Amino acid sequence: MNFRERLKDPKILLLDGAMGTQLMAAGETGVCPEALNLTRPELVRSIHARYLESGAEVLYANTFGANEKKLPPELSVEEAVTAGVRLCREAAKERAFVALDLGPIGELLAPMGSLEFEEAVRIFARTVRAGAAAGCDLVAVET
């Protein structure tokens, strides 16, 4: 079943929980959460698997902060997103949908901040293109 077909079903759709909270509970503090897609893939995959076993039908990839303003310079958006979506897909085992989790850029838009609207669109578009190329089923926009 694809995601659009599932949305036609009137039953409640269960989403997973907070990846960041689970990473902190595992002792991963003070690190870029999306970098863990490459350095601690087994940890990220296991968190997804626990959400799946708890009944989640949509798993959010570990991509909340996967944008060029938040990632460390040695990690590209494409690397972080591709690894995050892949780990999520592996854990989903075709029993759940995979969402690209799109969080805030981390800077305020002008005139309250210095980030221009066009730049924000470009940054978000890069992350979404990477998620689409990696095979996410949907995009969840948060916060």
Coordinates of C-alpha atoms in Angstrom, one line a residue:
M1 CA 0.0 0.0 0.0
N2 CA 1.3 3.5 -0.8
F3 CA 1.0 6.4 1.6
R4 CA -1.8 8.1 -0.4
E5 CA -3.9 4.9 -0.3
R6 CA -3.3 4.6 3.5
L7 CA -4.5 8.1 4.1
K8 CA -7.9 7.1 2.6
D9 CA -8.2 4.6 5.4
P10 CA -10.2 6.2 8.3
K11 CA -8.2 4.4 11.0
I12 CA -5.8 6.4 13.1
L13 CA -2.3 6.7 11.6
L14 CA 0.4 6.2 14.3
L15 CA 3.6 8.2 14.0
D16 CA 6.9 7.5 15.8
G17 CA 8.2 9.5 18.7
A18 CA 11.2 11.8 19.4
M19 CA 14.5 10.6 17.9
G20 CA 16.5 13.3 19.7
T21 CA 15.1 12.2 23.1
Q22 CA 16.0 8.6 22.4
L23 CA 19.5 9.5 21.2
M24 CA 20.1 11.5 24.4
A25 CA 18.8 8.6 26.5
A26 CA 21.4 6.4 24.8
G27 CA 24.1 8.8 25.9
E28 CA 24.5 10.7 22.7
T29 CA 24.6 14.4 23.8
G30 CA 26.6 17.2 22.4
V31 CA 26.8 15.6 19.0
C32 CA 25.1 16.3 15.7
P33 CA 22.2 13.8 15.7
E34 CA 22.3 13.4 11.9
A35 CA 26.0 12.6 12.0
L36 CA 25.0 9.5 14.0
N37 CA 23.4 8.1 10.8
L38 CA 27.0 7.5 9.7
T39 CA 28.9 7.0 12.9
R40 CA 26.3 5.0 14.9
P41 CA 24.0 3.5 12.3
E42 CA 23.1 0.5 14.5
L43 CA 21.9 2.9 17.3
V44 CA 19.7 4.9 14.9
R45 CA 18.3 1.8 13.2
S46 CA 17.5 0.2 16.6
I47 CA 15.5 3.3 17.7
H48 CA 13.5 3.1 14.5
A49 CA 12.9 -0.6 15.1
R50 CA 11.6 0.0 18.6
Y51 CA 9.1 2.5 17.3
L52 CA 8.0 0.0 14.6
E53 CA 7.5 -2.7 17.2
S54 CA 5.5 -0.2 19.3
G55 CA 3.1 0.1 16.4
A56 CA 4.2 3.2 14.5
E57 CA 3.2 3.2 10.9
V58 CA 5.3 6.2 9.9
L59 CA 8.9 6.3 11.0
Y60 CA 10.7 9.7 10.8
A61 CA 14.2 9.5 9.4
N62 CA 16.9 11.0 11.6
T63 CA 17.0 14.2 9.4
F64 CA 15.4 16.9 11.5
G65 CA 18.5 19.1 11.3
A66 CA 19.9 17.9 8.0
N67 CA 20.5 21.2 6.4
E68 CA 23.7 23.1 5.5
K69 CA 23.3 25.6 8.3
K70 CA 23.1 22.9 11.1
L71 CA 25.3 20.1 9.8
P72 CA 29.1 20.1 10.5
P73 CA 31.1 21.2 7.4
E74 CA 32.5 17.7 6.8
L75 CA 29.0 16.2 6.4
S76 CA 26.9 17.1 3.3
V77 CA 23.1 17.3 3.4
E78 CA 23.0 14.5 0.8
E79 CA 25.1 12.2 2.9
A80 CA 23.2 12.8 6.1
V81 CA 19.8 12.5 4.4
T82 CA 20.6 9.5 2.3
A83 CA 22.0 7.6 5.3
G84 CA 19.1 8.7 7.5
V85 CA 16.4 7.5 5.0
R86 CA 18.3 4.3 4.3
L87 CA 18.5 3.4 8.0
C88 CA 14.8 4.2 8.5
R89 CA 13.8 2.1 5.5
E90 CA 15.9 -0.8 6.7
A91 CA 14.2 -0.7 10.1
A92 CA 10.7 -0.2 8.6
K93 CA 11.0 -3.6 6.8
E94 CA 8.2 -2.5 4.4
R95 CA 5.8 -2.4 7.4
A96 CA 5.9 1.3 7.9
F97 CA 6.3 4.5 5.8
V98 CA 9.5 6.5 5.9
A99 CA 9.2 10.2 6.4
L100 CA 11.9 12.8 5.7
D101 CA 11.9 14.8 8.9
L102 CA 12.3 18.4 8.0
G103 CA 13.1 20.7 10.9
P104 CA 13.9 24.4 11.2
I105 CA 17.0 25.8 9.5
G106 CA 18.2 27.4 12.8
E107 CA 18.1 31.0 11.7
L108 CA 15.3 33.5 11.7
L109 CA 13.9 34.9 8.5
A110 CA 14.4 38.6 7.7
P111 CA 13.3 41.1 8.9
M112 CA 13.5 39.4 12.4
G113 CA 16.7 37.7 11.4
S114 CA 19.3 37.8 8.6
L115 CA 18.1 34.8 6.6
E116 CA 16.5 35.8 3.3
F117 CA 13.4 34.0 2.1
E118 CA 15.0 32.8 -1.1
E119 CA 17.9 31.4 0.8
A120 CA 15.6 29.5 3.1
V121 CA 13.7 28.1 0.1
R122 CA 17.0 26.9 -1.4
I123 CA 18.1 25.3 1.8
F124 CA 14.8 23.5 2.4
A125 CA 14.7 22.4 -1.3
R126 CA 18.1 20.9 -1.1
T127 CA 17.1 18.7 1.8
V128 CA 13.8 17.7 0.2
R129 CA 15.5 16.8 -3.1
A130 CA 18.0 14.6 -1.1
G131 CA 15.1 12.9 0.7
A132 CA 13.2 12.3 -2.5
A133 CA 16.3 10.9 -4.2
A134 CA 16.9 8.6 -1.1
G135 CA 13.4 7.2 -1.4
C136 CA 11.3 8.7 1.4
D137 CA 7.6 8.2 1.2
L138 CA 6.6 11.6 2.5
V139 CA 8.0 14.7 4.1
A140 CA 7.1 15.7 7.7
V141 CA 7.6 19.4 8.4
E142 CA 8.1 20.1 12.1
T143 CA 8.5 23.0 14.5

